GROMACS .gro file of C-alpha atoms in nm:
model
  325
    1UNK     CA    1  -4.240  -2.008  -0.180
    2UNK     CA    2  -4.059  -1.902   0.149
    3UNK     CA    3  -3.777  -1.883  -0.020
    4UNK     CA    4  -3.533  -1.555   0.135
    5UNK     CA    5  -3.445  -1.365  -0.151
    6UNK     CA    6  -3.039  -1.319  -0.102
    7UNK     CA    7  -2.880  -0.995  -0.185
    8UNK     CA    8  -2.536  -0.991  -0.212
    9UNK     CA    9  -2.364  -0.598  -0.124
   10UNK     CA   10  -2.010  -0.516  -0.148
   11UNK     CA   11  -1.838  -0.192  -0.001
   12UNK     CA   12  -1.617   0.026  -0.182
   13UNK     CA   13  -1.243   0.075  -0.056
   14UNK     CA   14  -1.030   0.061  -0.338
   15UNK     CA   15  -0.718  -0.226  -0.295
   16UNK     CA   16  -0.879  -0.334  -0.003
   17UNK     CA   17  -1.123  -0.525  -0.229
   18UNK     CA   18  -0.889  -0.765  -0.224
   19UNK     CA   19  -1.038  -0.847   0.127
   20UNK     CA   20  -1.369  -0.921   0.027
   21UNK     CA   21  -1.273  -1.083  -0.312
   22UNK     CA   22  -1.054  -1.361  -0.087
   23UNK     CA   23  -1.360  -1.399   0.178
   24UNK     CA   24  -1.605  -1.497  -0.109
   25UNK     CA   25  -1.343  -1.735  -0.271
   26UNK     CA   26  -1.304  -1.908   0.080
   27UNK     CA   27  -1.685  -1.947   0.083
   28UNK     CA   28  -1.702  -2.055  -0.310
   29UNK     CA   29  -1.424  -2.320  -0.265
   30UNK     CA   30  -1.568  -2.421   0.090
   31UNK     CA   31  -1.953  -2.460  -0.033
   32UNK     CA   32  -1.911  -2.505  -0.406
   33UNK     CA   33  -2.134  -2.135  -0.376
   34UNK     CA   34  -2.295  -2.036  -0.760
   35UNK     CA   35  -2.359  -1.681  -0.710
   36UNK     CA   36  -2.604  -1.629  -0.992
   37UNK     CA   37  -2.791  -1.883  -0.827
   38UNK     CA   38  -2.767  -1.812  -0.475
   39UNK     CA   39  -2.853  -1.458  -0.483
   40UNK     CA   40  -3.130  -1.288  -0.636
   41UNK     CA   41  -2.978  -0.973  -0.673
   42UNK     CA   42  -2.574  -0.847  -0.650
   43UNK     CA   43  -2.496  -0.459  -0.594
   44UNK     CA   44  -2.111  -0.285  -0.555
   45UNK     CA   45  -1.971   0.036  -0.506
   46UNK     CA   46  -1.638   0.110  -0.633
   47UNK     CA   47  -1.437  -0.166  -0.582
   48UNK     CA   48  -1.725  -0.388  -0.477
   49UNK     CA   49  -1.879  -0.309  -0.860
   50UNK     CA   50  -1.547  -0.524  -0.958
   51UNK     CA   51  -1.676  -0.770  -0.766
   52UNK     CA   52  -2.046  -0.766  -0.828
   53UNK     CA   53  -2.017  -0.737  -1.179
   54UNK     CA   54  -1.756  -0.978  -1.228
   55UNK     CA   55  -1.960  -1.246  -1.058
   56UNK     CA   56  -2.255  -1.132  -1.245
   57UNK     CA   57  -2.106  -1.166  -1.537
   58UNK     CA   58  -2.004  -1.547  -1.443
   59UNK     CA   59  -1.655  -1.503  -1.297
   60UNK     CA   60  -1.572  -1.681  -1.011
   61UNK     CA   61  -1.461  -1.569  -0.683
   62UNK     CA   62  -1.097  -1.717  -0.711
   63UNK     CA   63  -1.072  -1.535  -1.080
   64UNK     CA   64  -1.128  -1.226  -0.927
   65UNK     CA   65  -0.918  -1.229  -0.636
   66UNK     CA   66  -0.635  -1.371  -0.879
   67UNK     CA   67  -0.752  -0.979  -1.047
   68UNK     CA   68  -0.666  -0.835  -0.791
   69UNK     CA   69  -0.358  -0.994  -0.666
   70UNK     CA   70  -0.213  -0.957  -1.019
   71UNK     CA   71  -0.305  -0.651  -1.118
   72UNK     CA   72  -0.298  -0.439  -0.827
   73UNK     CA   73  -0.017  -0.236  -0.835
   74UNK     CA   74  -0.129  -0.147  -1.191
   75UNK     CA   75  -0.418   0.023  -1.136
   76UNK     CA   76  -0.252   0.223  -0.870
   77UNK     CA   77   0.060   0.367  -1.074
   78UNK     CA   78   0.126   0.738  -1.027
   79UNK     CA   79   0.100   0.976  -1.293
   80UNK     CA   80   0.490   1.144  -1.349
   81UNK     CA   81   0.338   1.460  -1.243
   82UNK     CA   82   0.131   1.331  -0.960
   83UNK     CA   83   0.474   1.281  -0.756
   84UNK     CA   84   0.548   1.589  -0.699
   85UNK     CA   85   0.315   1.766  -0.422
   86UNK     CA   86   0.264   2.058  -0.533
   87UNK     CA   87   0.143   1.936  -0.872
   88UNK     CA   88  -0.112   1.721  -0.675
   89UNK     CA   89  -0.343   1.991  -0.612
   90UNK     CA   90  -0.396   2.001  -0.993
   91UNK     CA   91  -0.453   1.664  -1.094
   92UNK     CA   92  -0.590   1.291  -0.966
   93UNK     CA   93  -0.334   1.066  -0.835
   94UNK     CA   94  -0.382   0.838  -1.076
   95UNK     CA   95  -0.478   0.750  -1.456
   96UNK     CA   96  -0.756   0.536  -1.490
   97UNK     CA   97  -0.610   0.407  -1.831
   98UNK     CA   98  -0.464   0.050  -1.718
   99UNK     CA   99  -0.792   0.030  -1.451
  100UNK     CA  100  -0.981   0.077  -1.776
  101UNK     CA  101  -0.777  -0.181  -2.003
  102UNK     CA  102  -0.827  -0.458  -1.712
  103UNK     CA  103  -1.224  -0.428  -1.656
  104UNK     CA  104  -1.262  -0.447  -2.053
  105UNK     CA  105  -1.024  -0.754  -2.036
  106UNK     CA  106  -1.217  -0.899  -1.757
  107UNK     CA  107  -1.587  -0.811  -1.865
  108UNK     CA  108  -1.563  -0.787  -2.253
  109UNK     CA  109  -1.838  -0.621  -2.429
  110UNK     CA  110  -2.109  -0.740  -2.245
  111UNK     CA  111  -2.386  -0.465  -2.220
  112UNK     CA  112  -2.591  -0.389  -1.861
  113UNK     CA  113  -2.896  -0.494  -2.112
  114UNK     CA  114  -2.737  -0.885  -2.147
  115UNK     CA  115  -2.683  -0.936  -1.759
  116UNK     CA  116  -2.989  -1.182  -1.627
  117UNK     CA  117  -2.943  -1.110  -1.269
  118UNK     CA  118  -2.986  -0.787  -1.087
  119UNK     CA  119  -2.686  -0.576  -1.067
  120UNK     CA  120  -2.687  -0.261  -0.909
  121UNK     CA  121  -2.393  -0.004  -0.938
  122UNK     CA  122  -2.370   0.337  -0.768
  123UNK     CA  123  -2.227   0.653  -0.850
  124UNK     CA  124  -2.268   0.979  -0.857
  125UNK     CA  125  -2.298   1.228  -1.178
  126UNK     CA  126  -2.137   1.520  -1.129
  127UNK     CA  127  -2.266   1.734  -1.415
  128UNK     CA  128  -2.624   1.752  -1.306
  129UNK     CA  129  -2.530   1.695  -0.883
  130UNK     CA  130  -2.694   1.388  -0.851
  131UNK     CA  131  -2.662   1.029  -0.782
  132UNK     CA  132  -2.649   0.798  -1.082
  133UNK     CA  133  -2.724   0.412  -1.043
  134UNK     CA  134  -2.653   0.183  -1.326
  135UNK     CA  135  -2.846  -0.124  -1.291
  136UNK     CA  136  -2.908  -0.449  -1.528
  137UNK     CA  137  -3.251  -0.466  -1.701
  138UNK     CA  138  -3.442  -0.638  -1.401
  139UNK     CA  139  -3.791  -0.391  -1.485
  140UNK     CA  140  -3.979  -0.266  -1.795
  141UNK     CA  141  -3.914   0.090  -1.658
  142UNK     CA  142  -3.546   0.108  -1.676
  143UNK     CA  143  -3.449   0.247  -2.021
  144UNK     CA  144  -3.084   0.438  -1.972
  145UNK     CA  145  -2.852   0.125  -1.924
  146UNK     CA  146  -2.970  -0.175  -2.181
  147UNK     CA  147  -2.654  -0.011  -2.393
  148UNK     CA  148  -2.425   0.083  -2.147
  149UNK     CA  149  -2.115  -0.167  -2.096
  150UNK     CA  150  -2.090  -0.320  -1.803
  151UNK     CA  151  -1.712  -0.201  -1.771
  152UNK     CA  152  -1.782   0.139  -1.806
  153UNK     CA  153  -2.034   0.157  -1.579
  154UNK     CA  154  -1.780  -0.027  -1.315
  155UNK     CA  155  -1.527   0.219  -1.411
  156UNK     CA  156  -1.692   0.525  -1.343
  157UNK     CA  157  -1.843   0.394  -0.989
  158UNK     CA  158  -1.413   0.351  -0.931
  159UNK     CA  159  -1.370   0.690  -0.999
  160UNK     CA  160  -1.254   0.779  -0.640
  161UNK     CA  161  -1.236   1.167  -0.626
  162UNK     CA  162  -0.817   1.301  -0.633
  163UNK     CA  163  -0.754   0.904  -0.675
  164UNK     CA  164  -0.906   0.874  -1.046
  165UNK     CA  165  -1.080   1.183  -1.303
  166UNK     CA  166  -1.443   1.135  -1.330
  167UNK     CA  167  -1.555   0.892  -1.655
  168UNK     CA  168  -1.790   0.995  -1.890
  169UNK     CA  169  -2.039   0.733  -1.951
  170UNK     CA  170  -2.231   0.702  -2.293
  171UNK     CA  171  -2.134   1.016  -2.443
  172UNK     CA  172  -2.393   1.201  -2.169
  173UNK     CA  173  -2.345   1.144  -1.801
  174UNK     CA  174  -1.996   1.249  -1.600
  175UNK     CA  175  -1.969   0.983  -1.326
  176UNK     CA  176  -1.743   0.998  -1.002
  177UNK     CA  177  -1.737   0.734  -0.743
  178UNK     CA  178  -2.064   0.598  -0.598
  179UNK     CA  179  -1.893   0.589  -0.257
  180UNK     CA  180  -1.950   0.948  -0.209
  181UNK     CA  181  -2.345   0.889  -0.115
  182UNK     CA  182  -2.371   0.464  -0.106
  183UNK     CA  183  -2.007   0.354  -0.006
  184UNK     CA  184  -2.166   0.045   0.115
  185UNK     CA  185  -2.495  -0.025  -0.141
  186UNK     CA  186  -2.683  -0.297   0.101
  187UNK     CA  187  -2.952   0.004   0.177
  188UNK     CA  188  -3.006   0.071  -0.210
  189UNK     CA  189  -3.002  -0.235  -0.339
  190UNK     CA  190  -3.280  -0.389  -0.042
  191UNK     CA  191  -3.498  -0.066  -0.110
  192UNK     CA  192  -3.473  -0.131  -0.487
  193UNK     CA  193  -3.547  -0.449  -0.428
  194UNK     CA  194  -3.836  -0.376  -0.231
  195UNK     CA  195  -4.000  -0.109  -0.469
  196UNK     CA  196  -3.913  -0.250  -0.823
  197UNK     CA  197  -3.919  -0.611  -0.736
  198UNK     CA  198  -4.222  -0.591  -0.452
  199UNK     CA  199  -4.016  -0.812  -0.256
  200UNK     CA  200  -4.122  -0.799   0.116
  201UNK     CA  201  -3.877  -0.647   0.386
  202UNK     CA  202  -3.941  -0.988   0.582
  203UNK     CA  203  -3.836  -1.185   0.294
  204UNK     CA  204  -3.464  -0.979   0.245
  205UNK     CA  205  -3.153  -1.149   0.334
  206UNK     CA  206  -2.853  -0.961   0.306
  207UNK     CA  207  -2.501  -1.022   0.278
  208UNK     CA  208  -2.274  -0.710   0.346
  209UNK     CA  209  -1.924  -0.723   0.284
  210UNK     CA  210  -1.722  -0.459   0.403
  211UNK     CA  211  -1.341  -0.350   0.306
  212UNK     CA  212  -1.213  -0.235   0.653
  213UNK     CA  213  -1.308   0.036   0.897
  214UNK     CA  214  -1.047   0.222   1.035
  215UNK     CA  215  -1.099   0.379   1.412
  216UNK     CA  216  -0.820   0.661   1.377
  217UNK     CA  217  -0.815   0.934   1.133
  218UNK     CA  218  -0.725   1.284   1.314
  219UNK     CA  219  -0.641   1.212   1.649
  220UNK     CA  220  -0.549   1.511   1.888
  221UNK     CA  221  -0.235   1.599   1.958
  222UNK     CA  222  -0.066   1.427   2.259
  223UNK     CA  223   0.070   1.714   2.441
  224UNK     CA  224   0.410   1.769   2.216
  225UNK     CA  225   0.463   2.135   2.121
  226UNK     CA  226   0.484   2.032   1.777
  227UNK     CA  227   0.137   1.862   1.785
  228UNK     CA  228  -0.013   2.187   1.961
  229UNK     CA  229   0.133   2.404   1.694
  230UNK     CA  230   0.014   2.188   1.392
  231UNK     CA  231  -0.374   2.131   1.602
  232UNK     CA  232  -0.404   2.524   1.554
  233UNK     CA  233  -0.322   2.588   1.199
  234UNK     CA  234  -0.449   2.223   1.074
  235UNK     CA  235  -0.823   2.385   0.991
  236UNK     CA  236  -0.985   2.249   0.706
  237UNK     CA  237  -0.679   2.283   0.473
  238UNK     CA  238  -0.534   2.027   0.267
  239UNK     CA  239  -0.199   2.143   0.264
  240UNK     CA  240  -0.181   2.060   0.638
  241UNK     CA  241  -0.312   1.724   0.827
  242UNK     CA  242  -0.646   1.744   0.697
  243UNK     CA  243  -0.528   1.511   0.395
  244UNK     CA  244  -0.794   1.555   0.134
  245UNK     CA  245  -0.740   1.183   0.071
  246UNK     CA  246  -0.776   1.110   0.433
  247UNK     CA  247  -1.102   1.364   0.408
  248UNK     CA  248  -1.228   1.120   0.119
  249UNK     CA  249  -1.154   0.794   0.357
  250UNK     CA  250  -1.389   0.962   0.601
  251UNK     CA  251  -1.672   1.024   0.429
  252UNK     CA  252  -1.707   0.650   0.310
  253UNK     CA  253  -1.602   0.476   0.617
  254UNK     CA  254  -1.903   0.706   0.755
  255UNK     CA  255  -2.130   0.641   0.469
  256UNK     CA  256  -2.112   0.241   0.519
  257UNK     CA  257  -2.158   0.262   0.846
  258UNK     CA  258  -2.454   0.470   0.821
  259UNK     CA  259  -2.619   0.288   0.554
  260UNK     CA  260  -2.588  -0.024   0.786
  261UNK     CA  261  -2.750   0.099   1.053
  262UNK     CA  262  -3.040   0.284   0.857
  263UNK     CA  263  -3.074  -0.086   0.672
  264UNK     CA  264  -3.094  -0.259   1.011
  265UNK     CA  265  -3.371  -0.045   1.149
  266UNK     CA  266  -3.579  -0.003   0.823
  267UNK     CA  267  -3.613  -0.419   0.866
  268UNK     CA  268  -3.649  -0.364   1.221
  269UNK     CA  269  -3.368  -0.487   1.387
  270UNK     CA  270  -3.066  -0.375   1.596
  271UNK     CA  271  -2.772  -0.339   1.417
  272UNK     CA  272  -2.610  -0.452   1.671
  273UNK     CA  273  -2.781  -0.817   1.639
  274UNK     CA  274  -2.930  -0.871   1.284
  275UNK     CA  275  -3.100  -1.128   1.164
  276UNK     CA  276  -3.147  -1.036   0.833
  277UNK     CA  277  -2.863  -0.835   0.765
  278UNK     CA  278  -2.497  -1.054   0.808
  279UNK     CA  279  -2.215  -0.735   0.758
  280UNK     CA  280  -1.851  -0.898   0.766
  281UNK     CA  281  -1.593  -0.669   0.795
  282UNK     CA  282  -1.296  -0.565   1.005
  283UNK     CA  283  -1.154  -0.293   1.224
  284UNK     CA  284  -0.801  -0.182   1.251
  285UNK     CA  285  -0.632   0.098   1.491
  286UNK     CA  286  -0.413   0.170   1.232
  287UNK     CA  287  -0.487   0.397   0.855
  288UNK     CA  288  -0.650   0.195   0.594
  289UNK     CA  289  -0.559   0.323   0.226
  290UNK     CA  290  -0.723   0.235  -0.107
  291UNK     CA  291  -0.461   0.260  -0.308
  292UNK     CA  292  -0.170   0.066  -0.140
  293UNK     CA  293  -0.129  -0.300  -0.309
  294UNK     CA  294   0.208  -0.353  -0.104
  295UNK     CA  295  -0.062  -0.457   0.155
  296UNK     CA  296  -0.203  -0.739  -0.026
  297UNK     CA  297  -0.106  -1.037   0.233
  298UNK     CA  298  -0.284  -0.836   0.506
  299UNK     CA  299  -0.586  -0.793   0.279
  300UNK     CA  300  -0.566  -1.175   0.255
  301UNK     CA  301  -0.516  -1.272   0.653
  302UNK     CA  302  -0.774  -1.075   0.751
  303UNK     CA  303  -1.042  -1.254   0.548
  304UNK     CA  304  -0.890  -1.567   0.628
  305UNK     CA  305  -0.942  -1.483   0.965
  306UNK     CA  306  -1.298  -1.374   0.925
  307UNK     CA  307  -1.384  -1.658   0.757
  308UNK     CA  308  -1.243  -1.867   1.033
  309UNK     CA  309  -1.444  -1.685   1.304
  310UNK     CA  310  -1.761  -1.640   1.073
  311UNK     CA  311  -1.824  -1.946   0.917
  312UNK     CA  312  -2.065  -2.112   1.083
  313UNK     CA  313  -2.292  -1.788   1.079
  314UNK     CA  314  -2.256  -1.752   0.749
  315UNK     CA  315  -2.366  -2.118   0.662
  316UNK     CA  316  -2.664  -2.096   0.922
  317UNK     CA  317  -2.744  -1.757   0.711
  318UNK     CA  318  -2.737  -1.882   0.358
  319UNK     CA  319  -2.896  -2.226   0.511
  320UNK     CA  320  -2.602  -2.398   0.389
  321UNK     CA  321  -2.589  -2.788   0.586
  322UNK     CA  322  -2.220  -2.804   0.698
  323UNK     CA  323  -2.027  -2.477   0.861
  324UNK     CA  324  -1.694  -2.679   0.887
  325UNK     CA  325  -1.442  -2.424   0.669
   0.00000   0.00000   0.00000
């Protein structure tokens, strides 16, 4: 009866999924962890909808980090054209062709109608300018999605804006990345939760996994000639420093961290020093791209390390007996 109910949120962030895939297999092989059974309800954004929907669709942890770690640099194969800069104004970096092929591989047929747990999946539809959740048949209200395949759902919340082309999703809706609006789901899927489930706020548990947060993105110049030149003309163009990838980087690194914080206070609490809310994550000084799968082994160490440092607060969260990893 006092039973938390577990939600289980993973950020977007493109190859750096690869983080949070590894930290869940270190707590599946260290705790024998059944996710379907665990938690009551999985959401993920982008590359986190990989992961929630491949768990939720009974794929283990280590399967999907094998996913990743095999098939990365597959996804993330340029388009001819795409090389050339000048043609990159006209076109998204990459095709989402072999990203499509893989989630079909790796989630079949199976409709969002035929998933028993609670899946939530953000992204945003384009055509009409608003945001578009796909979620698994957890109320009598929810109509749209019964039909809707679980991989093409997962595929359009991937559709990273100049990284992949928007998806169109049963012949009606055109779907871009969810990360433009819930980069990090944990404050949709706890107020879905809350108003379609009735589940009290004191009851939630959440588990946030993040994919990085980087602390640099346009720095000032440091008093070179070269830097003062480039500071005046950089504006908002994307044919200077103000990347537009970099630009898209930005607005999901803000968009987690915002959605933690508004999370932490709606359940009263400092986000600072949660109770109910465990985010794991990491910070770097350094750029942290989506799309760069040469960067695997430091996707790896760093949720072996967080793991190392976490693990006892993650067993005293999910009231699991022994924290020895």
């Amino acid at each position: 009866m006092n039973k938390p109910f577990y939600i289980l949120s993973i950020d977007g962030g493109g190859f750096r999924g690869l983080f949070a895939a590894h930290l869940l297999k270190r707590m599946e092989e260290t705790w024998q962890i059944d996710w379907r059974s665990r938690f009551c309800l999985l959401a993920g954004t982008s590359t986190g909808a990989i992961l929630a929907s491949g768990l939720a669709c009974g794929k283990t942890a280590v399967q999907l980090t094998e996913f990743y770690k095999t098939y990365g640099n597959a996804i993330f194969t340029h388009r001819f054209w795409s090389r050339f800069d000048f043609l990159k104004l006209f076109t998204s970096r990459y095709s989402s062709k072999n990203l499509k092929t893989l989630l079909d591989e790796i989630l079949g047929d199976t409709t969002l109608g035929q998933i028993k747990i609670p899946l939530v999946l953000p992204s945003v539809d384009i055509g009409n300018g608003c945001v578009h959740v796909s979620k698994s048949k957890y109320h009598d209200e929810f109509l749209r999605d019964p039909n809707v395949r679980v991989s093409d759902a997962v595929l359009a919340s991937c559709a990273a804006p100049t990284y992949f082309d928007p998806v169109v999703v049963d012949d009606k809706y055109q779907l871009t990345d969810g990360g433009l609006w819930a980069n990090n789901p944990s404050l949709v899927a706890t107020i879905d939760a809350h108003y379609r489930l009735k589940i009290p706020l004191e009851k939630m548990r959440v588990l946030s996994i993040g994919t990085g947060k980087s602390t640099v993105f346009y720095p000032r110049g440091q008093g070179k000639w070269k830097d003062h030149l480039l500071h005046r003309w950089q504006g908002w163009g994307f044919l200077t420093r103000w990347q537009r990838s970099k630009f898209i980087d930005l607005i999901f690194n803000l968009q987690s961290e915002s959605a933690h914080n508004m999370l932490c206070l709606l359940v009263g609490e400092s986000p600072l020093d949660s109770k109910q809310v465990l985010r794991l994550t990491f910070e770097s000084d350094q750029s942290l791209p989506l799309d760069c799968a040469r960067k695997r082994d430091d996707w790896i160490t760093k949720a072996d390390y967080v793991f190392t440092h976490k693990s006892p607060r993650i067993a005293e969260f999910l009231l699991i007996e022994s924290s020895t990893p």
